[in-house]
Amino acid sequence: MFRVNVESVMQESGEDIIAFRGGQGRLALLADYLYGDEATALDFSTLHQDIRLSPSIIVRSESELLGISSPRFAFRAYLGNFGFVTIRRRRCTHDRILDLHGKEEYIYDLIPRSGRGSDVAEVLREWTEEDADNNNWIADSLLAIPRRWTTDSWRVITCNLSRDFGEDYSDSLVPFVTHVQFGGGLCAQAACFMVLCLLEHSKILGISEITYEAARWVQGASPSDELVPAATSDQRVNPVQNLLRIRGLTPTQIKGFFDVQSNLSAQQQFQSITDPNGKAKICRALRVYVKNNIPVIQIVSLARMLGHGVEAPAPILTLADHVDHTNYNQIPMGVRRGIDLSEDASHCVVIIGCSDTQFLINDPATFPFIPCTDVQIVNICPPRGRDDEESEQSLPRDKSVNRDHAADVDAWRRDVRLKRLAEKSDIPSVPKPDEQLPNLFQAISVTPVGVVLPLLHIGKQEDGRSTSARSQSWAEHSGLFAMIDDELQSGECSGLLDFHTVRGRSISPSCSGELYLVHVRKGDAGRSEDMLLSPHPKWGEVRCDPKLAVPNLSSGVYWVHHTRVKAVSKSNGVTDVQAIFFWDASQRSIRVRTCLSAVFIGRSGDWVFHALRERQG
Amino acid sequence: MNAVNRAESARENQVTAGLQPALISSFNPLYSLASPLLDRLSDEQFFEWAWPSGVSIDVDLYLMMQNDALAWAQRFHLEPVPKTAFEFFAWIGRAHNPKFYWAQIAETAYKNALRAGSKIVAITSFFPEVNAGPGSKLGEDAPYVFASLMGVALEIAELQSVHRGFDRVPTIQSVAGSVVTSFQHHVDSLLDKAGSPALHAKRDSDSRLIQNLLGNVRRALEILVRLPVGYSKKQITQIRIPWELEPGNLYVFRDYHDSLKSFEMEIGDLNKVPADVRRCMAYNLDIPHWCLCENESSDAEFAFTQSIQDRICHAHISGHSERGHFGDFSLKRITTHQQKQFKRWMKFLGSLKNCPYISLEFEAAKRMKDVRESVETLIEWLQEAKT
């Protein structure tokens, strides 16, 4: 391997990577936290010898976003069989920014708020000399699941991206990246990147592309762009065209980003935890997602994760000077410096795993594989501000209202603030703690347009990769379906169904596809049709036996995906229909139907009968 | 057998006609050394570190890594010391006698290529700053950077013509840069919850940035013509700058739908673009990059106009993820689906009249073995295409 020398790493990424406070460097601390208690533990003293210069999708795209030409490459440190960590060349980035954009106001904005002082020159000096090292150092990395979370009781979502990274690991690994601090922190973009990696068929975009795509969604979907004040008429016409805000994304923008991807669909969900059963509902729903390989981005408060302002049994994160293998919530302080607790800003984490009693999260501000209990994961919701309350009330309940409009809470917030601004010529203040309302759980789950697609592709993938894994995965899922079925029968699943926030609206041809939980009543299934299915551009190949005679579906619970598929009916000629794909748990097979009466379960928990389409004749 | 003989003998089984293979010299990122092709290494060092021994193909010279630039700046005793490769080329482009510097760089690269039995058929650069407009520091430097790249290419052409009878000016692969040109505050920043001003990247329009590129190339050509002991018109007319598509929404040349059209429109504006500049403008078909941008229109190449086809004068290939811009890996590890895609594009390239070379791009390779097997795979595919 083409190794780099340690001096280069220290010079370009910071001395702290190799040696932190005269002891283990951040790299060794991370490895120790993750794999230090395993029998085949790494030799931490030699980790720095196994580093090479490598491409990095994250570093490259961050440079693209900041308008600088380098660094395009990063350092990649190998953790033996446990994967690799890509290390940002933080000082190169800062040097290039200073070279190219040395204007004070620009620099000022890149400095974390806690580091700002009145003397700009002094701040600049400190920033260039020290604060570069405050930026998170872990770029696009793939990590093995630590052994303690590989037992049967745990389910962790992984990806097969080793080849894409140019590496040779045979096992599925977990993606992890930390976010840069620029613009106040790009945690949402980092979370989106991890989710894209975890979804098997999606394009994977870098930070700049995610930021841009989210802005593009705002431009296209916001109902109130005309309210955005602009300095020039040019910007007024097209505000996103010329200016791209470098900052994190709101939950609605995160959802919007995934929705504009050609083969993805996101569900933004709210759940008040004042409901006595709310917490249990949330956790049950989250488990269903994770067990189905559906990653979830949860909106949290980093300060609350660290135990500030919550009465949880214990904080998710505590900072310590060392690694304690009896307490994996105790994060070694050397992981990262400069965590800003001065404000209780919203933050994003990705839920990547669960057991019956715990969850695992990847926190782009600190560490991968952070365990937390059901109580903890709910308690780290950010405080609900007045805007949340008002915006939730403003959400149209009318099922006929366009979903995007209804969910555009952020646009609504923006309108409110602008109106206040116009009225008071003042900036709205953040509610004081005693004014804060109870927490609001918010999460965005992301699925491919065809969540059953992997099954359709079994045995068809040309490189033969992971076919058996998929089969196994779906076999495992049948147990999950049985569990859901039991819950349905016992009437305990209202929380779960509530979480899906299915709105009883017509499925329009333009809908990009969603995952629905559907109960099919015995005898409601339609007749079998001779159909020829042509591929949908967003789906790739969809091959079903056109002569398949489908018996009536039995009563049960099915994961359903719908999409627009052009069907050629022998009797009626060409017509567009909604094709519905069922995973039949009892038969372990896929069925395709186009006409049936299905039962959707609405947000309120009531059963809403919704005739998808009754085909005539 | 000495190094040169060893290299020459390795060529026996290679492609002899049609689209020819080349290898970009930036595959070996030895951090303590400059790029081997630009350094003064002994034969043993050279073959140990610089070239996949046993396989010798023509070279696509990477000009240049930052460390190369710093090493050359030191060698030339430049003051003030340039910090980046961009500044280095701007510095020597402005020098009293820039040909002195260009000739030395060209000679070192030429001699090293000769040791490997290779010709330098192309130059690859990565200077996103070249799209800067007049009035800025970068915009003032950019024409001199272009002039230096052109100067080195012409010097290499001269050496190869005189000593090896190879009459071709290496093409100069360039990237068109990012659309993010500056940062500013916006009144929208008042919406920031904490009341602090927010950071906005200011995007310039594709059209303006392409016009900047064209303007900088025009000024670079003027610099070459004005040199006291310059180059002949015939030499200058052979210069080609193929623009490389970079996947990413914030690059100027980012797809072959919108931005390729923008390039064509701007280049084709007869009222604005002088003929000598228009002649320079070309495209580099980086196959993995183009595949990443290839969505539903899988037959894009057949929709290319004759003008676009004529402007494609170089190509890149590498093992690459289908899902994102992760970087290069071994060609042997691509999926069968990618193989089909790549071979289709190579067939298309073979049908073009102005595209004689396809370079294996392998930036920051993990190990020499990957590079070697990729070279072998590329040669195998090219041979297969001929049978």
XYZ file of N, CA and C in Angstrom, chain A residues 1-5 8 12 52-57 60 64-67 69-70 72-73 75 78 89 96 99-101 105-106 109-110 113 116 140 161-168 183 193 196-197 199-204 208-209 212-213 228-231 235 240-247 343 387 414 417-418 421 427-428 430-431 462-463 537-538, chain B residues 27-32 49 62 65-67 83-84 86-87 126-129 138 178 180-205 246-251 289 291-296 320-329 333-338 340 363-368 370-371:
510
model
N 0.848 -1.198 0.000
C 0.000 0.000 0.000
C 0.884 1.249 0.000
N 0.424 2.298 -0.697
C 1.141 3.570 -0.716
C 0.856 4.319 0.588
N 1.685 4.125 1.586
C 1.420 4.772 2.884
C 1.935 6.206 2.898
N 1.314 7.026 3.732
C 1.833 8.383 3.930
C 2.520 8.435 5.288
N 3.412 9.378 5.425
C 4.086 9.458 6.716
C 3.246 10.239 7.717
N 2.888 14.116 7.695
C 1.925 14.721 6.764
C 0.535 14.781 7.387
N -1.364 18.305 8.153
C -2.515 18.696 7.341
C -3.855 18.423 8.013
N -3.160 6.019 4.252
C -2.795 6.379 2.884
C -3.592 7.609 2.442
N -3.114 8.233 1.385
C -3.892 9.300 0.754
C -4.987 8.625 -0.056
N -6.206 9.114 0.047
C -7.308 8.433 -0.638
C -8.304 9.450 -1.172
N -9.070 9.029 -2.174
C -10.168 9.894 -2.598
C -11.200 9.974 -1.476
N -11.992 11.041 -1.476
C -13.057 11.156 -0.478
C -14.206 11.940 -1.091
N -15.345 11.305 -1.174
C -16.527 11.969 -1.729
C -16.934 13.146 -0.849
N -14.096 16.070 -1.107
C -14.190 16.684 -2.429
C -15.406 17.610 -2.523
N -16.002 21.661 -3.004
C -16.876 22.180 -4.075
C -17.833 23.224 -3.496
N -18.395 22.908 -2.335
C -19.361 23.813 -1.710
C -18.712 25.122 -1.282
N -17.463 25.037 -0.835
C -16.772 26.233 -0.348
C -16.030 26.963 -1.453
N -16.129 26.457 -2.678
C -15.509 27.130 -3.815
C -13.995 27.102 -3.789
N -10.293 24.752 -4.478
C -9.865 23.682 -5.373
C -9.295 22.486 -4.630
N -8.858 22.675 -3.426
C -8.307 21.568 -2.661
C -8.642 21.773 -1.183
N -8.890 17.748 -2.403
C -9.810 16.799 -3.022
C -9.651 15.424 -2.391
N -8.490 15.194 -1.812
C -8.211 13.891 -1.213
C -8.152 14.012 0.307
N -7.030 11.542 4.085
C -6.222 10.420 4.562
C -7.157 9.308 4.995
N -6.604 2.675 8.359
C -7.195 1.329 8.384
C -7.213 0.762 9.793
N -8.489 16.626 5.854
C -7.268 17.455 5.932
C -7.737 18.875 6.285
N -6.791 27.036 2.384
C -7.306 27.411 1.069
C -8.389 28.482 1.202
N -6.654 31.694 1.770
C -6.006 32.162 0.545
C -6.995 32.805 -0.407
N -8.129 32.135 -0.562
C -9.045 32.534 -1.620
C -10.087 33.553 -1.180
N -10.563 33.391 0.024
C -11.674 34.234 0.455
C -11.308 34.941 1.748
N -15.552 39.295 6.693
C -16.932 38.882 6.966
C -17.148 37.409 6.603
N -16.439 36.951 5.601
C -16.575 35.566 5.204
C -15.994 34.650 6.280
N -18.061 34.303 9.436
C -19.201 33.396 9.389
C -18.815 31.937 9.522
N -17.593 31.624 9.222
C -17.173 30.236 9.314
C -16.746 29.845 10.719
N -19.747 30.059 16.746
C -20.138 31.248 17.512
C -19.371 31.384 18.822
N -16.112 33.377 18.650
C -16.065 34.740 18.142
C -15.764 35.750 19.242
N -16.010 10.429 5.202
C -16.700 9.202 4.816
C -15.939 7.951 5.238
N -20.658 -1.204 0.616
C -20.049 -0.152 -0.204
C -18.524 -0.259 -0.272
N -18.001 -1.366 0.213
C -16.553 -1.487 0.255
C -15.940 -1.302 -1.131
N -16.517 -1.948 -2.130
C -15.990 -1.850 -3.490
C -16.069 -0.406 -3.988
N -17.189 0.260 -3.686
C -17.353 1.639 -4.148
C -16.260 2.551 -3.589
N -15.811 2.220 -2.377
C -14.732 2.990 -1.764
C -13.355 2.505 -2.227
N -13.339 1.481 -3.078
C -12.070 0.936 -3.544
C -11.390 0.058 -2.521
N -12.170 -0.535 -1.614
C -11.601 -1.368 -0.558
C -12.041 -2.823 -0.726
N -11.520 -3.674 0.160
C -11.701 -5.113 -0.048
C -12.474 -5.821 1.067
N -20.924 27.414 8.661
C -22.313 27.842 8.585
C -23.134 27.415 9.778
N -26.253 11.868 4.097
C -25.226 11.060 3.430
C -25.227 9.631 3.981
N -28.222 7.765 2.666
C -28.051 7.377 1.256
C -27.162 6.146 1.145
N -26.131 6.100 1.969
C -25.244 4.930 1.944
C -25.987 3.673 2.377
N -29.136 2.954 2.038
C -30.176 2.512 1.113
C -29.499 1.866 -0.093
N -29.986 0.709 -0.450
C -29.187 -0.119 -1.339
C -29.070 0.389 -2.775
N -30.084 1.058 -3.268
C -30.074 1.376 -4.699
C -30.001 2.863 -4.998
N -29.781 3.665 -4.001
C -29.850 5.105 -4.261
C -28.498 5.640 -4.717
N -28.538 6.733 -5.448
C -27.322 7.467 -5.759
C -26.815 8.079 -4.460
N -25.516 8.154 -4.327
C -24.953 8.737 -3.108
C -24.339 10.085 -3.459
N -22.157 18.949 -0.796
C -22.562 20.087 -1.630
C -23.824 19.751 -2.409
N -23.882 18.540 -2.928
C -25.043 18.156 -3.732
C -26.295 18.054 -2.875
N -27.454 21.526 -2.172
C -28.049 22.116 -3.373
C -29.425 21.512 -3.670
N -29.510 20.195 -3.551
C -30.781 19.531 -3.865
C -31.876 19.967 -2.894
N -40.177 35.835 0.240
C -38.759 35.964 0.550
C -38.269 37.321 0.072
N -37.841 38.165 0.991
C -37.349 39.453 0.535
C -36.023 39.261 -0.196
N -35.780 40.044 -1.167
C -34.560 39.881 -1.927
C -33.946 41.236 -2.198
N -32.631 41.220 -2.298
C -31.926 42.478 -2.484
C -32.121 43.015 -3.898
N -32.803 38.252 -7.724
C -32.896 37.266 -6.655
C -34.343 37.005 -6.270
N -32.988 30.925 -5.055
C -32.050 29.834 -4.829
C -31.042 29.736 -5.958
N -31.447 30.299 -7.098
C -30.574 30.216 -8.258
C -29.214 30.836 -7.965
N -29.224 31.956 -7.272
C -27.983 32.691 -7.090
C -27.337 32.491 -5.728
N -28.138 32.225 -4.745
C -27.591 32.121 -3.399
C -27.904 30.754 -2.796
N -26.898 30.170 -2.270
C -27.067 28.862 -1.658
C -26.640 28.977 -0.200
N -27.588 28.748 0.672
C -27.287 28.944 2.087
C -26.467 27.766 2.605
N -25.352 28.070 3.219
C -24.502 27.022 3.761
C -24.842 26.875 5.235
N -25.688 25.938 5.503
C -26.096 25.662 6.877
C -26.833 24.329 6.889
N -26.361 27.096 22.982
C -27.741 27.188 22.519
C -28.270 25.783 22.250
N -43.208 28.054 17.589
C -43.414 27.852 16.162
C -43.894 26.445 15.874
N -41.195 30.275 8.252
C -40.524 31.389 7.617
C -41.509 32.532 7.372
N -42.224 34.275 10.618
C -41.119 35.138 11.042
C -41.042 36.396 10.191
N -41.245 36.219 8.899
C -41.177 37.377 8.021
C -42.269 38.379 8.348
N -41.319 40.068 11.362
C -40.220 40.965 11.043
C -40.755 42.253 10.436
N -36.001 40.830 15.167
C -35.814 39.399 14.946
C -36.565 38.635 16.020
N -37.386 37.685 15.658
C -38.123 36.949 16.676
C -37.165 36.261 17.646
N -35.992 33.535 20.576
C -36.198 32.125 20.886
C -36.978 32.053 22.199
N -37.947 31.166 22.306
C -38.690 31.088 23.557
C -37.763 30.783 24.736
N -26.417 -8.606 -11.812
C -25.430 -9.206 -12.695
C -24.127 -9.575 -12.003
N -23.769 -8.819 -11.008
C -22.509 -9.177 -10.357
C -22.713 -10.194 -9.239
N -39.734 4.339 -15.489
C -38.387 4.925 -15.545
C -37.717 5.050 -14.197
N -38.509 5.200 -13.159
C -37.892 5.354 -11.850
C -37.601 4.017 -11.185
N -1.205 8.572 -10.400
C -1.737 7.418 -9.675
C -0.969 7.124 -8.406
N 0.264 7.615 -8.330
C 1.125 7.255 -7.219
C 1.334 8.446 -6.303
N 0.525 8.562 -5.290
C 0.597 9.765 -4.456
C 1.575 9.620 -3.306
N 2.801 9.312 -3.602
C 3.774 9.171 -2.521
C 3.983 10.533 -1.889
N 3.673 10.630 -0.688
C 3.584 11.948 -0.111
C 4.923 12.618 0.103
N 5.930 11.825 0.318
C 7.229 12.441 0.554
C 7.921 12.782 -0.762
N 8.795 2.864 -8.022
C 7.713 3.679 -7.502
C 6.856 4.376 -8.565
N 0.160 14.532 -15.350
C -0.619 15.353 -14.418
C 0.203 16.583 -14.021
N 0.597 18.232 -8.877
C 0.206 18.205 -7.467
C 0.849 19.402 -6.748
N 0.258 19.771 -5.630
C 0.780 20.918 -4.889
C 2.248 20.710 -4.500
N 2.554 19.472 -4.085
C 3.926 19.203 -3.664
C 4.915 19.322 -4.820
N 2.115 29.306 -3.145
C 1.615 28.322 -2.173
C 0.942 27.138 -2.855
N 0.480 27.356 -4.059
C -0.277 26.298 -4.738
C 0.241 26.128 -6.156
N -1.538 26.399 -8.771
C -2.137 27.479 -9.564
C -1.244 28.717 -9.505
N -0.826 29.067 -8.299
C 0.036 30.247 -8.144
C 1.391 30.025 -8.821
N -5.990 20.163 -12.737
C -7.207 20.387 -11.945
C -7.096 21.775 -11.322
N -7.539 22.761 -12.071
C -7.511 24.143 -11.600
C -8.906 24.749 -11.753
N -9.772 24.500 -10.773
C -11.120 25.075 -10.881
C -11.102 26.597 -10.930
N -10.000 27.189 -10.475
C -9.923 28.655 -10.421
C -9.897 29.296 -11.803
N -7.660 35.953 -8.906
C -7.654 34.677 -9.633
C -7.860 34.909 -11.123
N -15.999 25.400 -10.171
C -17.250 25.419 -9.418
C -18.041 26.679 -9.765
N -19.665 28.180 -7.508
C -19.574 29.012 -6.301
C -18.366 29.933 -6.458
N -18.639 31.211 -6.524
C -17.549 32.145 -6.795
C -17.241 33.057 -5.621
N -18.204 33.243 -4.741
C -17.939 34.103 -3.581
C -18.995 33.816 -2.514
N -18.877 34.494 -1.417
C -19.816 34.301 -0.313
C -20.356 35.647 0.128
N -21.572 35.653 0.580
C -22.127 36.924 1.017
C -23.284 36.699 1.983
N -23.665 37.790 2.618
C -24.848 37.756 3.464
C -26.055 38.120 2.630
N -27.163 37.742 3.112
C -28.393 38.017 2.387
C -29.424 38.415 3.410
N -30.389 39.199 2.982
C -31.393 39.664 3.943
C -32.137 38.481 4.563
N -32.183 37.392 3.842
C -32.826 36.188 4.353
C -32.168 35.703 5.645
N -30.901 36.131 5.828
C -30.182 35.692 7.015
C -30.855 36.166 8.291
N -31.689 37.177 8.185
C -32.389 37.657 9.368
C -33.298 36.572 9.940
N -33.565 35.599 9.144
C -34.441 34.532 9.613
C -33.727 33.579 10.556
N -32.418 33.684 10.600
C -31.699 32.789 11.474
C -32.209 32.951 12.902
N -32.525 31.817 13.506
C -33.203 31.850 14.798
C -32.403 32.603 15.856
N -31.098 32.404 15.807
C -30.276 33.048 16.831
C -29.915 34.473 16.456
N -30.365 34.907 15.319
C -30.147 36.292 14.951
C -28.784 36.574 14.375
N -28.009 35.560 14.136
C -26.700 35.828 13.563
C -26.777 35.747 12.051
N -25.921 36.515 11.380
C -25.981 36.483 9.923
C -25.591 35.102 9.403
N -26.221 34.702 8.348
C -25.949 33.376 7.808
C -25.089 33.477 6.562
N -24.463 32.397 6.260
C -23.520 32.355 5.158
C -24.202 31.852 3.900
N -23.995 32.569 2.822
C -24.539 32.133 1.543
C -23.407 32.018 0.529
N -23.426 30.924 -0.199
C -22.521 30.816 -1.334
C -23.192 31.495 -2.511
N -22.453 32.322 -3.193
C -23.029 33.008 -4.341
C -22.680 32.220 -5.596
N -23.706 31.854 -6.307
C -23.507 31.090 -7.542
C -23.486 32.043 -8.719
N -22.515 31.848 -9.567
C -22.516 32.609 -10.805
C -23.213 31.779 -11.874
N -23.600 32.430 -12.949
C -24.314 31.685 -13.983
C -23.335 30.884 -14.834
N -17.386 16.997 -14.461
C -17.268 16.566 -13.064
C -18.667 16.368 -12.488
N -18.997 15.184 -12.006
C -20.342 14.991 -11.434
C -20.500 15.834 -10.171
N -21.556 16.542 -10.070
C -21.775 17.430 -8.914
C -22.534 18.655 -9.383
N -23.563 19.001 -8.634
C -24.452 20.070 -9.077
C -23.810 21.437 -9.117
N -22.710 21.586 -8.422
C -22.114 22.907 -8.335
C -20.911 23.085 -9.263
N -20.714 22.152 -10.171
C -19.650 22.334 -11.160
C -20.237 22.982 -12.417
N -17.411 9.349 -15.205
C -18.136 10.570 -14.852
C -19.393 10.720 -15.706
N -20.998 8.330 -17.086
C -21.960 7.277 -16.687
C -22.713 7.690 -15.421
N -22.007 8.354 -14.504
C -22.674 8.792 -13.278
C -23.791 9.784 -13.582
N -23.595 10.552 -14.637
C -24.611 11.550 -15.007
C -25.662 10.958 -15.927
N -25.462 9.719 -16.288
C -26.357 9.097 -17.256
C -27.556 8.545 -16.507
N -28.685 9.140 -16.675
C -29.856 8.662 -15.947
C -30.712 7.764 -16.818
N -31.682 8.366 -17.401
C -32.596 7.539 -18.177
C -32.253 7.528 -19.660
N -14.951 2.705 -11.091
C -15.654 3.764 -10.363
C -16.974 3.231 -9.845
N -17.402 3.763 -8.730
C -18.699 3.375 -8.181
C -19.819 3.801 -9.118
N -20.870 2.994 -9.147
C -22.055 3.384 -9.919
C -22.932 4.336 -9.125
N -22.682 4.415 -7.826
C -23.617 5.131 -6.963
C -23.167 6.536 -6.594
N -21.900 6.824 -6.692
C -21.458 8.156 -6.291
C -20.033 8.429 -6.718
N -19.634 9.671 -6.519
C -18.315 10.112 -6.955
C -17.280 9.791 -5.866
N -17.047 8.508 -5.663
C -16.175 8.082 -4.567
C -14.687 8.164 -4.918
N -14.373 8.049 -6.204
C -12.973 8.022 -6.595
C -12.670 6.771 -7.387
N -11.424 6.649 -7.790
C -11.055 5.585 -8.719
C -10.693 4.293 -7.987
N -11.038 3.172 -8.612
C -10.517 1.885 -8.151
C -10.208 1.024 -9.360
N -12.634 -4.409 -11.101
C -13.660 -4.622 -10.080
C -15.001 -3.994 -10.427
N -15.129 -3.481 -11.616
C -16.424 -2.880 -11.952
C -17.448 -3.970 -12.235
N -18.716 -3.622 -12.164
C -19.779 -4.612 -12.365
C -19.907 -4.933 -13.859
N -20.584 -6.009 -14.138
C -20.780 -6.380 -15.542
C -21.635 -5.326 -16.254
N -22.557 -4.728 -15.492
C -23.354 -3.666 -16.082
C -22.470 -2.498 -16.499
N -21.533 -2.141 -15.623
C -20.617 -1.051 -15.967
C -19.742 -1.422 -17.158
N -20.467 -3.226 -19.638
C -21.245 -3.017 -20.872
C -21.286 -1.538 -21.223
N -6.400 8.166 -9.628
C -5.839 9.109 -8.671
C -5.814 8.493 -7.278
N -4.723 8.699 -6.594
C -4.558 8.220 -5.221
C -4.858 6.730 -5.116
N -4.171 5.959 -5.921
C -4.366 4.508 -5.900
C -3.912 3.930 -4.563
N -4.531 2.801 -4.204
C -4.165 2.182 -2.934
C -2.835 1.432 -3.069
N -2.672 0.743 -4.179
C -1.441 -0.040 -4.361
C -1.142 -0.205 -5.843
N 0.109 -0.534 -6.087
C 0.574 -0.662 -7.462
C -0.155 -1.770 -8.211
N -3.190 -2.658 -8.175
C -4.458 -2.187 -8.749
C -4.226 -1.446 -10.060
N -3.178 -0.632 -10.064
C -2.874 0.142 -11.268
C -2.489 -0.811 -12.400
